[in-house]
mmCIF file of C-alpha atoms in Angstrom:
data_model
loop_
_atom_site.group_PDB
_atom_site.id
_atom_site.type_symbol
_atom_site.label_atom_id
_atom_site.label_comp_id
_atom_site.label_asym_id
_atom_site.label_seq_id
_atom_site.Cartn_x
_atom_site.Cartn_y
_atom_site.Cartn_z
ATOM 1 C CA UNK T 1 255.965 66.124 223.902
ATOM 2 C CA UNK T 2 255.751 68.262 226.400
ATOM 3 C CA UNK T 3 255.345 71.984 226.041
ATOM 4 C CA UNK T 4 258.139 75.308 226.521
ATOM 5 C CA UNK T 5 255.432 76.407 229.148
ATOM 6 C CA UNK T 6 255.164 72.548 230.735
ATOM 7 C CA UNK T 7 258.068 72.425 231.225
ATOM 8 C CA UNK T 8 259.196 75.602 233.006
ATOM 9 C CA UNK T 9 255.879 74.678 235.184
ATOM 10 C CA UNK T 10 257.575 71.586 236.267
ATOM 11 C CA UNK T 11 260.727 73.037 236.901
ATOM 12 C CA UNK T 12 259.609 75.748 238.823
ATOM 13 C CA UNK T 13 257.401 73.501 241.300
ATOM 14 C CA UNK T 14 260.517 71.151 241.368
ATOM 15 C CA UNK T 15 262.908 73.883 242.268
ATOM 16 C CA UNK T 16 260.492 75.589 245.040
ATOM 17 C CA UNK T 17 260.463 71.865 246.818
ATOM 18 C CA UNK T 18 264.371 71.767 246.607
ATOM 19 C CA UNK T 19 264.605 75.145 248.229
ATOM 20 C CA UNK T 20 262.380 75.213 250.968
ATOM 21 C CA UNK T 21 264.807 71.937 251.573
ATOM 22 C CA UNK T 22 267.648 73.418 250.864
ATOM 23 C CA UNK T 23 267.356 76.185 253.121
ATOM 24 C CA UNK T 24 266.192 73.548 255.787
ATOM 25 C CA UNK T 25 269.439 71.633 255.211
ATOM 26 C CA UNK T 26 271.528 74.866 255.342
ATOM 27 C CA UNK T 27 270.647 75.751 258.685
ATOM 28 C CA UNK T 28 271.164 72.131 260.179
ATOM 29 C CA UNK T 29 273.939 71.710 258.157
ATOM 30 C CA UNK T 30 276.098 75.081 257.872
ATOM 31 C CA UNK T 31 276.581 74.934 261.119
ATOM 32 C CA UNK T 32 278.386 71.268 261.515
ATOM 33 C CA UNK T 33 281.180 72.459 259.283
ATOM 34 C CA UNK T 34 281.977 76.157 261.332
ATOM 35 C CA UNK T 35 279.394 78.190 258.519
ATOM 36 C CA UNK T 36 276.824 80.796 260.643
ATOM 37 C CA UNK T 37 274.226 82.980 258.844
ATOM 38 C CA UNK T 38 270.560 84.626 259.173
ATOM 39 C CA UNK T 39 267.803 83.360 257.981
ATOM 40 C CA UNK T 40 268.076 86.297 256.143
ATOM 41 C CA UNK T 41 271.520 85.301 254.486
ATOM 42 C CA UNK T 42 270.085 81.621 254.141
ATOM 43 C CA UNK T 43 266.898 82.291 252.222
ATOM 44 C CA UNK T 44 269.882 84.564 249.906
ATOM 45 C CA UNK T 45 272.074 81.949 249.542
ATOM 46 C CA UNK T 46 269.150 79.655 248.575
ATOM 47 C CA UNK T 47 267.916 81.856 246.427
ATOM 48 C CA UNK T 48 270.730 82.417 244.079
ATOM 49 C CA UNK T 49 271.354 78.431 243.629
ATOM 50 C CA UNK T 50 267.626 78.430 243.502
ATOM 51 C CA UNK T 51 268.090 80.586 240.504
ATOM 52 C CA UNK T 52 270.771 78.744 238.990
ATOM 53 C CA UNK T 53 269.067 75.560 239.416
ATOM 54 C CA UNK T 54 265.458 76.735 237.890
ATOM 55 C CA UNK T 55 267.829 77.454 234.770
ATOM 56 C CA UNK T 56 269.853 74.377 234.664
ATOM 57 C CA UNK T 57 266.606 72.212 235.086
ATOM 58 C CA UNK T 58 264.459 73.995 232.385
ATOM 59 C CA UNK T 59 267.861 73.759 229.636
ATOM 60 C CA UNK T 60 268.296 70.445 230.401
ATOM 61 C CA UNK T 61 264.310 69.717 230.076
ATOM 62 C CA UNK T 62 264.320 71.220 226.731
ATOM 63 C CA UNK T 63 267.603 70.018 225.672
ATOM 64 C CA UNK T 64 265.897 66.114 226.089
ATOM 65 C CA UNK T 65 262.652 67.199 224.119
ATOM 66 C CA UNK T 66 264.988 68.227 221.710
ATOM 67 C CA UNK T 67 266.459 65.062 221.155
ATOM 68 C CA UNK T 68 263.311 63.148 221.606
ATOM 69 C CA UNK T 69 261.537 65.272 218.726
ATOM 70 C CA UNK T 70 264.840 64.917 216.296
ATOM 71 C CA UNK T 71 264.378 60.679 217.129
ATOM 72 C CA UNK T 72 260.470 61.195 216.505
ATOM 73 C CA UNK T 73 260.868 62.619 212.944
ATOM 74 C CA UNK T 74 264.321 61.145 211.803
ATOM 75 C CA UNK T 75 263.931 57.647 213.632
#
């Protein structure tokens, strides 16, 4: 099983990949559908799904070790 501290390692270096993309597809991509910003309004915009995303990905990490432990010592 893989540990609290594992996990929120893997999240975090899984989340920094999808926003250095993310901010690459904002830029290409905003502007297609009328959307202009800075690079300093991109890298805030990435950052706060950034944010949301670290803490969706580390619940939803836990929330499967969860079950996997309860099947481990009940199955």
């Amino acid at each position: 099983m893989q540990s609290r501290w594992g996990s929120f390692i893997e999240a975090t270096v899984n989340i920094v990949i999808g926003y250095v993309t993310a901010i690459a597809a904002q830029i290409v991509i905003f502007p297609m559908f009328g959307l202009y910003a800075s690079h300093t309004q991109h890298l805030l915009i990435g950052l706060c799904f950034t944010a949301v995303s670290l803490v969706r990905s580390y619940l939803v990490r836990r929330f499967f070790n969860k079950i996997k432990s309860l099947q481990v010592t009940h199955g």
